[in-house]
Amino acid sequence: MTNDQLKAHISAFLRDYSIEITPHDAEKLDAIRAELKEGTAVYVAHPPGVPIDDIVTLAGRVQKLGLTATPHVIARKLESRDQLDHALARCQELGIKNALCVAGDITADKPAYDSSLEVLQTGLFKKYGFREVGVAGHPEGSKAIGEERVEQALRGKAEFAKTAGFDLYFATQFGFDPQPFIDWEAATAAKGIHLPIHVGMPGPASLRQLAKFAMLCGVGASMRMLTSRASAMANLLSTQAPDEMVTALARHKGENPQSRFKRVHFFAFGGVVKTARWANAVISGRFVLNNQATGFRVEDVN
């Protein structure tokens, strides 16, 4: 693959990226919208202490801006089927047809559901006209549940997808090391699981921010990759971009057209606008490959 071909694959790989916001970004929506193309999928995270109604309301604002709102629906935060029904009915009223459904941490006193599969099996996403729902993928494993339960969950979701009535895909936990993602794609395919994969990765952020979230989320291989960079560790405030991961996965996808890596999903730890500007520069070709063609430097990003 020539460098020009690789650059084209890199730009194409990011072209339909999605990005995540939190309620803290609510007052910045106009600035965020200015950086995103029409229809960009914007996930609305559901942090602790925030009612699901507030998440749906924020998602409605995102949808009204011409973006594709994708609110988080967290199984273990739901107190009843009625609460879920009400939230998804409101989504329908607001024109929201996409969601991310994950198990999450237990925060309800008596959660109505223990897993995302239980929520999917209620039939309420289909009832309220959802077109696409993401479910969790963990290329580096999950610290919350053991390997056996992860395996059961993967197979259960893949089986459910056959009769869901809407499209299902894996939205992975973020990482910094491409190899676990490539290995996980192959391992799931070997088990007969062929759902599309949206690859989670952090946008540009300080090493301190990245290390903090990596430790919280238990992405072990990626954490080891971060701490192996001695020169970067010397300056925890230096900005780290995911250029090496993007390059490796874009190369993999270019060499393997059947790859199920369909989209990059950015966790904007360093800021949503900053992440979007970086991604947009890459899409437009404003970047230079390093000498080994293993990463790149983006030009002219404010």
PDB file of C-alpha atoms in Angstrom:
ATOM      1  CA  MET A   1       0.000   0.000   0.000  1.00  0.00           C
ATOM      2  CA  THR A   2       1.470   3.368  -0.992  1.00  0.00           C
ATOM      3  CA  ASN A   3       1.436   6.324   1.366  1.00  0.00           C
ATOM      4  CA  ASP A   4      -1.125   8.091  -0.814  1.00  0.00           C
ATOM      5  CA  GLN A   5      -3.379   5.050  -0.664  1.00  0.00           C
ATOM      6  CA  LEU A   6      -2.937   4.836   3.096  1.00  0.00           C
ATOM      7  CA  LYS A   7      -3.830   8.508   3.493  1.00  0.00           C
ATOM      8  CA  ALA A   8      -6.991   7.952   1.464  1.00  0.00           C
ATOM      9  CA  HIS A   9      -7.936   4.975   3.665  1.00  0.00           C
ATOM     10  CA  ILE A  10      -7.319   7.035   6.813  1.00  0.00           C
ATOM     11  CA  SER A  11      -9.564   9.874   5.629  1.00  0.00           C
ATOM     12  CA  ALA A  12     -12.264   7.435   4.539  1.00  0.00           C
ATOM     13  CA  PHE A  13     -12.100   5.558   7.848  1.00  0.00           C
ATOM     14  CA  LEU A  14     -13.009   8.709   9.789  1.00  0.00           C
ATOM     15  CA  ARG A  15     -15.531  10.090   7.321  1.00  0.00           C
ATOM     16  CA  ASP A  16     -18.670   8.978   9.182  1.00  0.00           C
ATOM     17  CA  TYR A  17     -17.347   9.222  12.734  1.00  0.00           C
ATOM     18  CA  SER A  18     -19.668   9.590  15.694  1.00  0.00           C
ATOM     19  CA  ILE A  19     -18.920  11.490  18.883  1.00  0.00           C
ATOM     20  CA  GLU A  20     -20.098  11.552  22.483  1.00  0.00           C
ATOM     21  CA  ILE A  21     -21.357  14.433  24.603  1.00  0.00           C
ATOM     22  CA  THR A  22     -22.447  14.687  28.228  1.00  0.00           C
ATOM     23  CA  PRO A  23     -24.947  16.975  29.968  1.00  0.00           C
ATOM     24  CA  HIS A  24     -21.984  19.279  30.719  1.00  0.00           C
ATOM     25  CA  ASP A  25     -21.895  20.052  26.985  1.00  0.00           C
ATOM     26  CA  ALA A  26     -25.515  21.239  26.888  1.00  0.00           C
ATOM     27  CA  GLU A  27     -24.579  24.925  26.772  1.00  0.00           C
ATOM     28  CA  LYS A  28     -22.041  24.324  23.995  1.00  0.00           C
ATOM     29  CA  LEU A  29     -24.382  22.671  21.493  1.00  0.00           C
ATOM     30  CA  ASP A  30     -24.272  25.511  18.967  1.00  0.00           C
ATOM     31  CA  ALA A  31     -20.459  25.484  18.920  1.00  0.00           C
ATOM     32  CA  ILE A  32     -20.438  21.696  18.654  1.00  0.00           C
ATOM     33  CA  ARG A  33     -23.001  21.740  15.849  1.00  0.00           C
ATOM     34  CA  ALA A  34     -20.824  24.146  13.858  1.00  0.00           C
ATOM     35  CA  GLU A  35     -18.081  21.491  13.687  1.00  0.00           C
ATOM     36  CA  LEU A  36     -20.271  18.529  12.693  1.00  0.00           C
ATOM     37  CA  LYS A  37     -21.749  17.635   9.340  1.00  0.00           C
ATOM     38  CA  GLU A  38     -25.497  17.103   8.956  1.00  0.00           C
ATOM     39  CA  GLY A  39     -26.621  13.781  10.353  1.00  0.00           C
ATOM     40  CA  THR A  40     -23.527  13.061  12.460  1.00  0.00           C
ATOM     41  CA  ALA A  41     -24.348  10.545  15.192  1.00  0.00           C
ATOM     42  CA  VAL A  42     -24.009  12.226  18.585  1.00  0.00           C
ATOM     43  CA  TYR A  43     -24.204   9.940  21.594  1.00  0.00           C
ATOM     44  CA  VAL A  44     -25.673  11.482  24.748  1.00  0.00           C
ATOM     45  CA  ALA A  45     -24.012   9.908  27.776  1.00  0.00           C
ATOM     46  CA  HIS A  46     -25.999   9.244  30.962  1.00  0.00           C
ATOM     47  CA  PRO A  47     -23.762  10.030  33.957  1.00  0.00           C
ATOM     48  CA  PRO A  48     -24.683   9.217  37.574  1.00  0.00           C
ATOM     49  CA  GLY A  49     -27.253  11.422  39.248  1.00  0.00           C
ATOM     50  CA  VAL A  50     -28.934  12.617  36.044  1.00  0.00           C
ATOM     51  CA  PRO A  51     -32.549  11.501  35.399  1.00  0.00           C
ATOM     52  CA  ILE A  52     -33.145   9.659  32.142  1.00  0.00           C
ATOM     53  CA  ASP A  53     -35.769  12.275  31.221  1.00  0.00           C
ATOM     54  CA  ASP A  54     -33.006  14.902  31.161  1.00  0.00           C
ATOM     55  CA  ILE A  55     -30.930  12.712  28.842  1.00  0.00           C
ATOM     56  CA  VAL A  56     -33.868  12.318  26.458  1.00  0.00           C
ATOM     57  CA  THR A  57     -34.523  16.076  26.546  1.00  0.00           C
ATOM     58  CA  LEU A  58     -30.887  16.815  25.664  1.00  0.00           C
ATOM     59  CA  ALA A  59     -31.016  14.190  22.914  1.00  0.00           C
ATOM     60  CA  GLY A  60     -34.094  15.940  21.542  1.00  0.00           C
ATOM     61  CA  ARG A  61     -32.140  19.194  21.308  1.00  0.00           C
ATOM     62  CA  VAL A  62     -29.362  17.368  19.455  1.00  0.00           C
ATOM     63  CA  GLN A  63     -31.858  15.825  17.038  1.00  0.00           C
ATOM     64  CA  LYS A  64     -33.470  19.199  16.371  1.00  0.00           C
ATOM     65  CA  LEU A  65     -30.074  20.536  15.245  1.00  0.00           C
ATOM     66  CA  GLY A  66     -30.033  18.106  12.326  1.00  0.00           C
ATOM     67  CA  LEU A  67     -27.795  15.556  14.027  1.00  0.00           C
ATOM     68  CA  THR A  68     -28.539  11.906  14.797  1.00  0.00           C
ATOM     69  CA  ALA A  69     -29.126  11.809  18.536  1.00  0.00           C
ATOM     70  CA  THR A  70     -28.120   8.518  20.139  1.00  0.00           C
ATOM     71  CA  PRO A  71     -29.030   8.586  23.837  1.00  0.00           C
ATOM     72  CA  HIS A  72     -27.573   6.055  26.252  1.00  0.00           C
ATOM     73  CA  VAL A  73     -30.136   3.660  27.728  1.00  0.00           C
ATOM     74  CA  ILE A  74     -28.523   2.011  30.756  1.00  0.00           C
ATOM     75  CA  ALA A  75     -30.224  -1.156  31.951  1.00  0.00           C
ATOM     76  CA  ARG A  76     -29.185  -1.001  35.603  1.00  0.00           C
ATOM     77  CA  LYS A  77     -30.340   2.600  35.996  1.00  0.00           C
ATOM     78  CA  LEU A  78     -33.907   1.707  35.025  1.00  0.00           C
ATOM     79  CA  GLU A  79     -36.337   1.286  37.898  1.00  0.00           C
ATOM     80  CA  SER A  80     -39.272  -0.131  35.929  1.00  0.00           C
ATOM     81  CA  ARG A  81     -40.582  -1.113  32.525  1.00  0.00           C
ATOM     82  CA  ASP A  82     -42.864   1.926  32.694  1.00  0.00           C
ATOM     83  CA  GLN A  83     -39.836   4.221  33.051  1.00  0.00           C
ATOM     84  CA  LEU A  84     -38.250   2.648  29.974  1.00  0.00           C
ATOM     85  CA  ASP A  85     -41.522   2.825  28.043  1.00  0.00           C
ATOM     86  CA  HIS A  86     -41.942   6.506  28.874  1.00  0.00           C
ATOM     87  CA  ALA A  87     -38.365   7.364  27.859  1.00  0.00           C
ATOM     88  CA  LEU A  88     -38.583   5.573  24.508  1.00  0.00           C
ATOM     89  CA  ALA A  89     -42.039   7.005  23.811  1.00  0.00           C
ATOM     90  CA  ARG A  90     -40.584  10.485  24.306  1.00  0.00           C
ATOM     91  CA  CYS A  91     -37.751   9.584  21.949  1.00  0.00           C
ATOM     92  CA  GLN A  92     -40.318   8.722  19.295  1.00  0.00           C
ATOM     93  CA  GLU A  93     -42.082  12.061  19.831  1.00  0.00           C
ATOM     94  CA  LEU A  94     -38.738  13.858  19.375  1.00  0.00           C
ATOM     95  CA  GLY A  95     -37.852  11.967  16.191  1.00  0.00           C
ATOM     96  CA  ILE A  96     -35.065   9.944  17.818  1.00  0.00           C
ATOM     97  CA  LYS A  97     -34.537   6.562  16.173  1.00  0.00           C
ATOM     98  CA  ASN A  98     -31.085   5.576  17.456  1.00  0.00           C
ATOM     99  CA  ALA A  99     -29.824   4.569  20.890  1.00  0.00           C
ATOM    100  CA  LEU A 100     -26.984   2.871  22.718  1.00  0.00           C
ATOM    101  CA  CYS A 101     -28.193   0.184  25.143  1.00  0.00           C
ATOM    102  CA  VAL A 102     -25.677  -1.039  27.728  1.00  0.00           C
ATOM    103  CA  ALA A 103     -25.834  -2.767  31.110  1.00  0.00           C
ATOM    104  CA  GLY A 104     -23.917  -0.109  33.033  1.00  0.00           C
ATOM    105  CA  ASP A 105     -23.263   0.055  36.747  1.00  0.00           C
ATOM    106  CA  ILE A 106     -26.030  -0.585  39.256  1.00  0.00           C
ATOM    107  CA  THR A 107     -27.364   2.797  40.379  1.00  0.00           C
ATOM    108  CA  ALA A 108     -31.096   2.184  40.818  1.00  0.00           C
ATOM    109  CA  ASP A 109     -32.057   0.890  44.293  1.00  0.00           C
ATOM    110  CA  LYS A 110     -33.864  -2.024  42.682  1.00  0.00           C
ATOM    111  CA  PRO A 111     -32.940  -2.090  38.995  1.00  0.00           C
ATOM    112  CA  ALA A 112     -35.623  -3.538  36.765  1.00  0.00           C
ATOM    113  CA  TYR A 113     -33.042  -5.040  34.412  1.00  0.00           C
ATOM    114  CA  ASP A 114     -29.639  -6.625  34.861  1.00  0.00           C
ATOM    115  CA  SER A 115     -28.434  -6.592  31.260  1.00  0.00           C
ATOM    116  CA  SER A 116     -28.857  -4.759  27.984  1.00  0.00           C
ATOM    117  CA  LEU A 117     -30.245  -7.946  26.431  1.00  0.00           C
ATOM    118  CA  GLU A 118     -33.123  -7.929  28.924  1.00  0.00           C
ATOM    119  CA  VAL A 119     -33.934  -4.361  27.867  1.00  0.00           C
ATOM    120  CA  LEU A 120     -33.766  -5.257  24.178  1.00  0.00           C
ATOM    121  CA  GLN A 121     -36.067  -8.227  24.739  1.00  0.00           C
ATOM    122  CA  THR A 122     -38.858  -6.004  26.078  1.00  0.00           C
ATOM    123  CA  GLY A 123     -39.708  -5.177  22.459  1.00  0.00           C
ATOM    124  CA  LEU A 124     -39.993  -1.481  23.291  1.00  0.00           C
ATOM    125  CA  PHE A 125     -37.274  -0.324  20.900  1.00  0.00           C
ATOM    126  CA  LYS A 126     -39.196  -1.965  18.070  1.00  0.00           C
ATOM    127  CA  LYS A 127     -42.524  -0.629  19.369  1.00  0.00           C
ATOM    128  CA  TYR A 128     -41.260   2.951  19.230  1.00  0.00           C
ATOM    129  CA  GLY A 129     -39.722   2.742  15.778  1.00  0.00           C
ATOM    130  CA  PHE A 130     -35.998   2.639  16.515  1.00  0.00           C
ATOM    131  CA  ARG A 131     -33.866   1.925  13.445  1.00  0.00           C
ATOM    132  CA  GLU A 132     -30.454   1.265  14.977  1.00  0.00           C
ATOM    133  CA  VAL A 133     -29.313   0.314  18.480  1.00  0.00           C
ATOM    134  CA  GLY A 134     -25.740  -0.131  19.654  1.00  0.00           C
ATOM    135  CA  VAL A 135     -24.707  -2.660  22.292  1.00  0.00           C
ATOM    136  CA  ALA A 136     -21.435  -2.897  24.191  1.00  0.00           C
ATOM    137  CA  GLY A 137     -18.340  -4.596  22.838  1.00  0.00           C
ATOM    138  CA  HIS A 138     -15.252  -5.170  25.007  1.00  0.00           C
ATOM    139  CA  PRO A 139     -12.152  -6.042  22.953  1.00  0.00           C
ATOM    140  CA  GLU A 140     -10.025  -5.819  26.101  1.00  0.00           C
ATOM    141  CA  GLY A 141     -12.541  -7.597  28.328  1.00  0.00           C
ATOM    142  CA  SER A 142     -14.813  -6.179  31.005  1.00  0.00           C
ATOM    143  CA  LYS A 143     -13.793  -5.611  34.602  1.00  0.00           C
ATOM    144  CA  ALA A 144     -17.462  -5.756  35.652  1.00  0.00           C
ATOM    145  CA  ILE A 145     -18.218  -9.297  34.458  1.00  0.00           C
ATOM    146  CA  GLY A 146     -16.141 -12.388  33.798  1.00  0.00           C
ATOM    147  CA  GLU A 147     -15.130 -13.830  30.460  1.00  0.00           C
ATOM    148  CA  GLU A 148     -17.894 -16.455  30.518  1.00  0.00           C
ATOM    149  CA  ARG A 149     -20.639 -13.862  30.967  1.00  0.00           C
ATOM    150  CA  VAL A 150     -19.101 -11.674  28.269  1.00  0.00           C
ATOM    151  CA  GLU A 151     -19.236 -14.658  25.916  1.00  0.00           C
ATOM    152  CA  GLN A 152     -22.874 -15.377  26.794  1.00  0.00           C
ATOM    153  CA  ALA A 153     -23.803 -11.736  26.268  1.00  0.00           C
ATOM    154  CA  LEU A 154     -22.138 -11.618  22.848  1.00  0.00           C
ATOM    155  CA  ARG A 155     -23.948 -14.713  21.647  1.00  0.00           C
ATOM    156  CA  GLY A 156     -27.258 -13.569  23.100  1.00  0.00           C
ATOM    157  CA  LYS A 157     -27.091 -10.207  21.357  1.00  0.00           C
ATOM    158  CA  ALA A 158     -26.080 -11.771  18.047  1.00  0.00           C
ATOM    159  CA  GLU A 159     -29.006 -14.195  18.244  1.00  0.00           C
ATOM    160  CA  PHE A 160     -31.419 -11.409  19.197  1.00  0.00           C
ATOM    161  CA  ALA A 161     -30.261  -9.343  16.212  1.00  0.00           C
ATOM    162  CA  LYS A 162     -31.692 -11.936  13.809  1.00  0.00           C
ATOM    163  CA  THR A 163     -35.285 -11.029  14.738  1.00  0.00           C
ATOM    164  CA  ALA A 164     -34.861  -7.614  16.389  1.00  0.00           C
ATOM    165  CA  GLY A 165     -36.760  -5.561  13.830  1.00  0.00           C
ATOM    166  CA  PHE A 166     -33.979  -2.961  13.821  1.00  0.00           C
ATOM    167  CA  ASP A 167     -30.231  -2.937  13.156  1.00  0.00           C
ATOM    168  CA  LEU A 168     -27.890  -3.911  15.968  1.00  0.00           C
ATOM    169  CA  TYR A 169     -24.156  -3.156  16.133  1.00  0.00           C
ATOM    170  CA  PHE A 170     -21.298  -3.324  18.606  1.00  0.00           C
ATOM    171  CA  ALA A 171     -20.087  -0.008  20.031  1.00  0.00           C
ATOM    172  CA  THR A 172     -16.787  -0.856  21.678  1.00  0.00           C
ATOM    173  CA  GLN A 173     -15.152   0.447  24.794  1.00  0.00           C
ATOM    174  CA  PHE A 174     -12.402   2.909  23.935  1.00  0.00           C
ATOM    175  CA  GLY A 175      -8.808   1.849  23.539  1.00  0.00           C
ATOM    176  CA  PHE A 176      -5.410   3.111  22.381  1.00  0.00           C
ATOM    177  CA  ASP A 177      -3.947  -0.167  21.115  1.00  0.00           C
ATOM    178  CA  PRO A 178      -5.336  -1.389  17.760  1.00  0.00           C
ATOM    179  CA  GLN A 179      -4.310  -5.039  18.093  1.00  0.00           C
ATOM    180  CA  PRO A 180      -6.968  -6.115  20.646  1.00  0.00           C
ATOM    181  CA  PHE A 181      -9.624  -4.684  18.319  1.00  0.00           C
ATOM    182  CA  ILE A 182      -8.286  -6.549  15.289  1.00  0.00           C
ATOM    183  CA  ASP A 183      -8.054  -9.752  17.334  1.00  0.00           C
ATOM    184  CA  TRP A 184     -11.571  -9.295  18.735  1.00  0.00           C
ATOM    185  CA  GLU A 185     -13.039  -8.785  15.273  1.00  0.00           C
ATOM    186  CA  ALA A 186     -11.495 -12.086  14.164  1.00  0.00           C
ATOM    187  CA  ALA A 187     -12.465 -13.923  17.362  1.00  0.00           C
ATOM    188  CA  THR A 188     -16.126 -12.900  17.181  1.00  0.00           C
ATOM    189  CA  ALA A 189     -16.317 -13.806  13.492  1.00  0.00           C
ATOM    190  CA  ALA A 190     -14.880 -17.245  14.291  1.00  0.00           C
ATOM    191  CA  LYS A 191     -17.812 -17.727  16.677  1.00  0.00           C
ATOM    192  CA  GLY A 192     -20.322 -16.853  13.969  1.00  0.00           C
ATOM    193  CA  ILE A 193     -20.931 -13.325  15.264  1.00  0.00           C
ATOM    194  CA  HIS A 194     -20.993 -10.852  12.406  1.00  0.00           C
ATOM    195  CA  LEU A 195     -22.527  -7.633  13.763  1.00  0.00           C
ATOM    196  CA  PRO A 196     -20.922  -4.379  12.545  1.00  0.00           C
ATOM    197  CA  ILE A 197     -18.337  -2.827  14.856  1.00  0.00           C
ATOM    198  CA  HIS A 198     -18.104   0.860  15.742  1.00  0.00           C
ATOM    199  CA  VAL A 199     -14.602   1.315  17.132  1.00  0.00           C
ATOM    200  CA  GLY A 200     -14.313   3.427  20.262  1.00  0.00           C
ATOM    201  CA  MET A 201     -11.250   5.596  20.679  1.00  0.00           C
ATOM    202  CA  PRO A 202     -10.386   8.806  22.538  1.00  0.00           C
ATOM    203  CA  GLY A 203     -10.047  12.091  20.746  1.00  0.00           C
ATOM    204  CA  PRO A 204      -6.966  14.249  21.361  1.00  0.00           C
ATOM    205  CA  ALA A 205      -6.486  14.697  25.111  1.00  0.00           C
ATOM    206  CA  SER A 206      -3.753  15.050  27.695  1.00  0.00           C
ATOM    207  CA  LEU A 207      -1.998  11.911  28.842  1.00  0.00           C
ATOM    208  CA  ARG A 208      -3.290  12.585  32.344  1.00  0.00           C
ATOM    209  CA  GLN A 209      -6.896  12.603  31.100  1.00  0.00           C
ATOM    210  CA  LEU A 210      -6.383   9.431  29.074  1.00  0.00           C
ATOM    211  CA  ALA A 211      -4.737   7.574  31.946  1.00  0.00           C
ATOM    212  CA  LYS A 212      -7.554   8.571  34.296  1.00  0.00           C
ATOM    213  CA  PHE A 213     -10.294   7.199  32.045  1.00  0.00           C
ATOM    214  CA  ALA A 214      -8.292   4.102  31.112  1.00  0.00           C
ATOM    215  CA  MET A 215      -7.935   3.197  34.799  1.00  0.00           C
ATOM    216  CA  LEU A 216     -11.623   3.839  35.498  1.00  0.00           C
ATOM    217  CA  CYS A 217     -12.763   1.716  32.573  1.00  0.00           C
ATOM    218  CA  GLY A 218     -10.260  -1.104  32.940  1.00  0.00           C
ATOM    219  CA  VAL A 219      -8.789  -1.022  29.447  1.00  0.00           C
ATOM    220  CA  GLY A 220      -5.665  -2.890  30.476  1.00  0.00           C
ATOM    221  CA  ALA A 221      -3.756  -3.370  27.236  1.00  0.00           C
ATOM    222  CA  SER A 222      -4.325   0.236  26.298  1.00  0.00           C
ATOM    223  CA  MET A 223      -3.190   1.428  29.711  1.00  0.00           C
ATOM    224  CA  ARG A 224       0.027  -0.561  29.350  1.00  0.00           C
ATOM    225  CA  MET A 225       0.567   0.968  25.931  1.00  0.00           C
ATOM    226  CA  LEU A 226       0.183   4.457  27.395  1.00  0.00           C
ATOM    227  CA  THR A 227       2.576   3.882  30.272  1.00  0.00           C
ATOM    228  CA  SER A 228       5.179   2.388  27.937  1.00  0.00           C
ATOM    229  CA  ARG A 229       5.653   5.783  26.318  1.00  0.00           C
ATOM    230  CA  ALA A 230       8.366   7.059  28.634  1.00  0.00           C
ATOM    231  CA  SER A 231       8.873  10.353  26.830  1.00  0.00           C
ATOM    232  CA  ALA A 232       5.165  11.138  26.936  1.00  0.00           C
ATOM    233  CA  MET A 233       4.856  10.110  30.587  1.00  0.00           C
ATOM    234  CA  ALA A 234       7.408  12.800  31.390  1.00  0.00           C
ATOM    235  CA  ASN A 235       4.805  15.393  30.454  1.00  0.00           C
ATOM    236  CA  LEU A 236       1.343  14.371  31.619  1.00  0.00           C
ATOM    237  CA  LEU A 237      -0.166  17.526  30.136  1.00  0.00           C
ATOM    238  CA  SER A 238       1.066  16.822  26.606  1.00  0.00           C
ATOM    239  CA  THR A 239      -1.688  16.140  24.084  1.00  0.00           C
ATOM    240  CA  GLN A 240      -1.929  12.616  22.745  1.00  0.00           C
ATOM    241  CA  ALA A 241      -3.903  11.990  19.543  1.00  0.00           C
ATOM    242  CA  PRO A 242      -5.155   8.590  18.317  1.00  0.00           C
ATOM    243  CA  ASP A 243      -3.274   8.840  15.023  1.00  0.00           C
ATOM    244  CA  GLU A 244      -1.417   5.544  15.423  1.00  0.00           C
ATOM    245  CA  MET A 245      -4.600   3.636  16.193  1.00  0.00           C
ATOM    246  CA  VAL A 246      -6.450   5.279  13.306  1.00  0.00           C
ATOM    247  CA  THR A 247      -3.572   4.470  10.956  1.00  0.00           C
ATOM    248  CA  ALA A 248      -3.374   0.807  11.979  1.00  0.00           C
ATOM    249  CA  LEU A 249      -7.119   0.211  11.743  1.00  0.00           C
ATOM    250  CA  ALA A 250      -7.457   2.120   8.466  1.00  0.00           C
ATOM    251  CA  ARG A 251      -4.625   0.039   7.012  1.00  0.00           C
ATOM    252  CA  HIS A 252      -6.320  -3.146   8.271  1.00  0.00           C
ATOM    253  CA  LYS A 253      -9.636  -2.123   6.744  1.00  0.00           C
ATOM    254  CA  GLY A 254      -7.954  -1.180   3.463  1.00  0.00           C
ATOM    255  CA  GLU A 255      -6.226  -4.561   3.269  1.00  0.00           C
ATOM    256  CA  ASN A 256      -9.357  -6.428   4.405  1.00  0.00           C
ATOM    257  CA  PRO A 257     -12.411  -4.969   2.637  1.00  0.00           C
ATOM    258  CA  GLN A 258     -14.655  -7.461   4.458  1.00  0.00           C
ATOM    259  CA  SER A 259     -13.699  -5.927   7.814  1.00  0.00           C
ATOM    260  CA  ARG A 260     -16.657  -5.185  10.091  1.00  0.00           C
ATOM    261  CA  PHE A 261     -15.079  -1.942  11.337  1.00  0.00           C
ATOM    262  CA  LYS A 262     -17.776   0.417  10.060  1.00  0.00           C
ATOM    263  CA  ARG A 263     -17.200   3.627  11.983  1.00  0.00           C
ATOM    264  CA  VAL A 264     -15.002   5.349  14.532  1.00  0.00           C
ATOM    265  CA  HIS A 265     -16.721   6.554  17.688  1.00  0.00           C
ATOM    266  CA  PHE A 266     -14.880   9.279  19.586  1.00  0.00           C
ATOM    267  CA  PHE A 267     -14.877   9.644  23.356  1.00  0.00           C
ATOM    268  CA  ALA A 268     -14.078  13.342  23.563  1.00  0.00           C
ATOM    269  CA  PHE A 269     -12.144  13.396  26.844  1.00  0.00           C
ATOM    270  CA  GLY A 270     -10.211  16.456  25.683  1.00  0.00           C
ATOM    271  CA  GLY A 271     -13.296  18.339  24.472  1.00  0.00           C
ATOM    272  CA  VAL A 272     -15.929  17.741  21.803  1.00  0.00           C
ATOM    273  CA  VAL A 273     -15.022  20.726  19.613  1.00  0.00           C
ATOM    274  CA  LYS A 274     -11.307  19.896  19.813  1.00  0.00           C
ATOM    275  CA  THR A 275     -11.978  16.283  18.832  1.00  0.00           C
ATOM    276  CA  ALA A 276     -14.290  17.221  15.955  1.00  0.00           C
ATOM    277  CA  ARG A 277     -11.780  19.707  14.524  1.00  0.00           C
ATOM    278  CA  TRP A 278      -9.037  17.095  14.653  1.00  0.00           C
ATOM    279  CA  ALA A 279     -11.193  14.482  12.918  1.00  0.00           C
ATOM    280  CA  ASN A 280     -12.398  16.960  10.301  1.00  0.00           C
ATOM    281  CA  ALA A 281      -8.807  17.888   9.449  1.00  0.00           C
ATOM    282  CA  VAL A 282      -7.978  14.222   8.915  1.00  0.00           C
ATOM    283  CA  ILE A 283     -11.036  13.707   6.721  1.00  0.00           C
ATOM    284  CA  SER A 284     -10.044  16.676   4.566  1.00  0.00           C
ATOM    285  CA  GLY A 285      -6.505  15.316   4.167  1.00  0.00           C
ATOM    286  CA  ARG A 286      -4.748  17.972   6.252  1.00  0.00           C
ATOM    287  CA  PHE A 287      -2.260  15.605   7.845  1.00  0.00           C
ATOM    288  CA  VAL A 288       1.248  14.292   7.214  1.00  0.00           C
ATOM    289  CA  LEU A 289       2.302  10.673   7.733  1.00  0.00           C
ATOM    290  CA  ASN A 290       5.387  10.015   9.829  1.00  0.00           C
ATOM    291  CA  ASN A 291       8.469   8.438   8.242  1.00  0.00           C
ATOM    292  CA  GLN A 292       7.380   4.917   9.157  1.00  0.00           C
ATOM    293  CA  ALA A 293       3.757   5.500   8.042  1.00  0.00           C
ATOM    294  CA  THR A 294       2.598   4.295  11.464  1.00  0.00           C
ATOM    295  CA  GLY A 295       0.972   7.561  12.500  1.00  0.00           C
ATOM    296  CA  PHE A 296       0.547  11.146  11.417  1.00  0.00           C
ATOM    297  CA  ARG A 297       0.533  14.777  12.436  1.00  0.00           C
ATOM    298  CA  VAL A 298      -2.523  16.947  11.798  1.00  0.00           C
ATOM    299  CA  GLU A 299      -1.938  20.429  10.399  1.00  0.00           C
ATOM    300  CA  ASP A 300      -3.676  23.708  11.214  1.00  0.00           C
ATOM    301  CA  VAL A 301      -6.045  22.684  14.017  1.00  0.00           C
ATOM    302  CA  ASN A 302      -7.029  25.512  16.352  1.00  0.00           C
TER     303      ASN A 302
END
